[in-house]
Amino acid sequence: MLLAGCSTALSEQTRYHGTLTGCGAPIPASLVRDGATFAFAPGDGVLVIKGTVAPDGSVSGALNIQPPGKPPFALTIRGRLDPAGAELSYASPRCQASGRLPAVPVSILP
């Protein structure tokens, strides 16, 4: 039985995880690449910055966490991905952090 809209093929994902430095203390961070898109979680928290991956592996994305009518409070991510790691620069209005997150295996449960 197949569900409508579901595919039997799994998309290719790469996960990067480690720490960024520069905001006073190491910041744990995760980035998942799924084809031509990515999702980045600073502090491994609930805020997620999404964007696209360019053909050369560069990434760029922003997330404004203020409600409408308030001055922007943008979180931004820029960098470059390769099979071994992600070189990233993360910024908020309060601080900037950067570093290299190594690629980690993504396991699929049987």
mmCIF file of C-alpha atoms in Angstrom:
data_model
loop_
_atom_site.group_PDB
_atom_site.id
_atom_site.type_symbol
_atom_site.label_atom_id
_atom_site.label_comp_id
_atom_site.label_asym_id
_atom_site.label_seq_id
_atom_site.Cartn_x
_atom_site.Cartn_y
_atom_site.Cartn_z
ATOM 1 C CA MET A 1 0.000 0.000 0.000
ATOM 2 C CA LEU A 2 1.402 3.387 -0.987
ATOM 3 C CA LEU A 3 0.260 6.663 0.457
ATOM 4 C CA ALA A 4 -0.630 9.417 -1.977
ATOM 5 C CA GLY A 5 2.194 11.919 -2.328
ATOM 6 C CA CYS A 6 4.788 9.599 -0.789
ATOM 7 C CA SER A 7 7.751 8.285 -2.686
ATOM 8 C CA THR A 8 9.580 5.050 -2.112
ATOM 9 C CA ALA A 9 12.893 6.787 -2.910
ATOM 10 C CA LEU A 10 14.679 8.554 -0.082
ATOM 11 C CA SER A 11 16.158 11.959 -0.798
ATOM 12 C CA GLU A 12 19.881 12.328 -0.313
ATOM 13 C CA GLN A 13 20.679 14.209 2.872
ATOM 14 C CA THR A 14 23.928 15.355 4.429
ATOM 15 C CA ARG A 15 24.039 16.409 8.073
ATOM 16 C CA TYR A 16 26.697 18.693 9.526
ATOM 17 C CA HIS A 17 27.079 19.131 13.285
ATOM 18 C CA GLY A 18 29.577 20.811 15.590
ATOM 19 C CA THR A 19 30.240 24.155 17.233
ATOM 20 C CA LEU A 20 30.704 27.725 16.069
ATOM 21 C CA THR A 21 32.839 30.188 18.029
ATOM 22 C CA GLY A 22 32.652 33.935 18.451
ATOM 23 C CA CYS A 23 29.661 34.787 20.653
ATOM 24 C CA GLY A 24 31.446 34.429 23.971
ATOM 25 C CA ALA A 25 31.007 30.660 24.192
ATOM 26 C CA PRO A 26 30.946 27.780 21.714
ATOM 27 C CA ILE A 27 27.542 27.526 20.019
ATOM 28 C CA PRO A 28 26.351 24.039 19.075
ATOM 29 C CA ALA A 29 24.898 24.054 15.584
ATOM 30 C CA SER A 30 23.399 21.679 13.030
ATOM 31 C CA LEU A 31 22.814 22.005 9.310
ATOM 32 C CA VAL A 32 20.994 19.498 7.120
ATOM 33 C CA ARG A 33 21.338 19.608 3.348
ATOM 34 C CA ASP A 34 18.548 17.940 1.417
ATOM 35 C CA GLY A 35 19.369 18.216 -2.272
ATOM 36 C CA ALA A 36 19.321 21.907 -3.214
ATOM 37 C CA THR A 37 17.911 23.134 0.126
ATOM 38 C CA PHE A 38 19.269 23.421 3.660
ATOM 39 C CA ALA A 39 18.024 23.986 7.196
ATOM 40 C CA PHE A 40 20.334 25.448 9.867
ATOM 41 C CA ALA A 41 19.630 25.364 13.618
ATOM 42 C CA PRO A 42 21.828 27.700 15.685
ATOM 43 C CA GLY A 43 22.215 26.503 19.252
ATOM 44 C CA ASP A 44 20.548 23.260 18.138
ATOM 45 C CA GLY A 45 17.332 24.966 19.191
ATOM 46 C CA VAL A 46 13.894 25.516 17.707
ATOM 47 C CA LEU A 47 14.804 28.407 15.397
ATOM 48 C CA VAL A 48 15.566 27.175 11.879
ATOM 49 C CA ILE A 49 17.060 29.232 9.058
ATOM 50 C CA LYS A 50 16.201 27.745 5.656
ATOM 51 C CA GLY A 51 17.585 28.461 2.222
ATOM 52 C CA THR A 52 18.921 27.052 -1.012
ATOM 53 C CA VAL A 53 22.293 25.576 -1.894
ATOM 54 C CA ALA A 54 23.894 27.102 -5.001
ATOM 55 C CA PRO A 55 25.561 24.821 -7.572
ATOM 56 C CA ASP A 56 28.992 25.794 -6.165
ATOM 57 C CA GLY A 57 27.933 24.712 -2.637
ATOM 58 C CA SER A 58 27.468 28.206 -1.226
ATOM 59 C CA VAL A 59 24.572 28.811 1.165
ATOM 60 C CA SER A 60 22.839 31.935 2.400
ATOM 61 C CA GLY A 61 19.697 32.397 4.460
ATOM 62 C CA ALA A 62 17.982 34.698 6.937
ATOM 63 C CA LEU A 63 15.210 34.522 9.501
ATOM 64 C CA ASN A 64 13.512 37.580 11.010
ATOM 65 C CA ILE A 65 12.288 36.559 14.458
ATOM 66 C CA GLN A 66 10.338 39.759 15.169
ATOM 67 C CA PRO A 67 6.570 39.963 14.659
ATOM 68 C CA PRO A 68 5.154 42.307 11.987
ATOM 69 C CA GLY A 69 5.312 45.965 12.940
ATOM 70 C CA LYS A 70 8.486 45.582 15.036
ATOM 71 C CA PRO A 71 12.034 46.461 13.939
ATOM 72 C CA PRO A 72 13.715 43.456 12.263
ATOM 73 C CA PHE A 73 15.866 41.096 14.327
ATOM 74 C CA ALA A 74 17.459 39.004 11.597
ATOM 75 C CA LEU A 75 19.484 35.838 12.083
ATOM 76 C CA THR A 76 21.682 35.128 9.064
ATOM 77 C CA ILE A 77 23.833 32.268 7.836
ATOM 78 C CA ARG A 78 26.371 32.262 5.009
ATOM 79 C CA GLY A 79 28.935 29.729 3.971
ATOM 80 C CA ARG A 80 29.984 26.887 1.733
ATOM 81 C CA LEU A 81 29.247 23.157 1.923
ATOM 82 C CA ASP A 82 31.391 20.276 0.717
ATOM 83 C CA PRO A 83 31.126 16.527 1.348
ATOM 84 C CA ALA A 84 33.453 16.695 4.376
ATOM 85 C CA GLY A 85 32.121 19.789 6.139
ATOM 86 C CA ALA A 86 30.384 23.153 6.185
ATOM 87 C CA GLU A 87 32.334 26.394 6.589
ATOM 88 C CA LEU A 88 29.775 28.796 8.101
ATOM 89 C CA SER A 89 29.365 32.321 9.392
ATOM 90 C CA TYR A 90 26.299 32.962 11.596
ATOM 91 C CA ALA A 91 25.199 36.413 12.742
ATOM 92 C CA SER A 92 22.504 37.945 14.893
ATOM 93 C CA PRO A 93 22.177 41.652 15.741
ATOM 94 C CA ARG A 94 24.031 40.866 18.992
ATOM 95 C CA CYS A 95 26.980 38.729 17.868
ATOM 96 C CA GLN A 96 28.748 36.816 15.114
ATOM 97 C CA ALA A 97 30.110 33.275 15.155
ATOM 98 C CA SER A 98 31.877 31.109 12.621
ATOM 99 C CA GLY A 99 33.510 27.737 12.207
ATOM 100 C CA ARG A 100 33.571 24.458 10.352
ATOM 101 C CA LEU A 101 30.943 21.808 11.074
ATOM 102 C CA PRO A 102 32.056 18.309 10.034
ATOM 103 C CA ALA A 103 29.709 16.078 8.058
ATOM 104 C CA VAL A 104 28.225 13.258 10.115
ATOM 105 C CA PRO A 105 26.601 10.076 8.847
ATOM 106 C CA VAL A 106 22.824 10.028 8.528
ATOM 107 C CA SER A 107 21.520 6.620 9.518
ATOM 108 C CA ILE A 108 18.220 5.201 8.379
ATOM 109 C CA LEU A 109 16.540 2.771 10.730
ATOM 110 C CA PRO A 110 15.572 -0.549 9.109
#
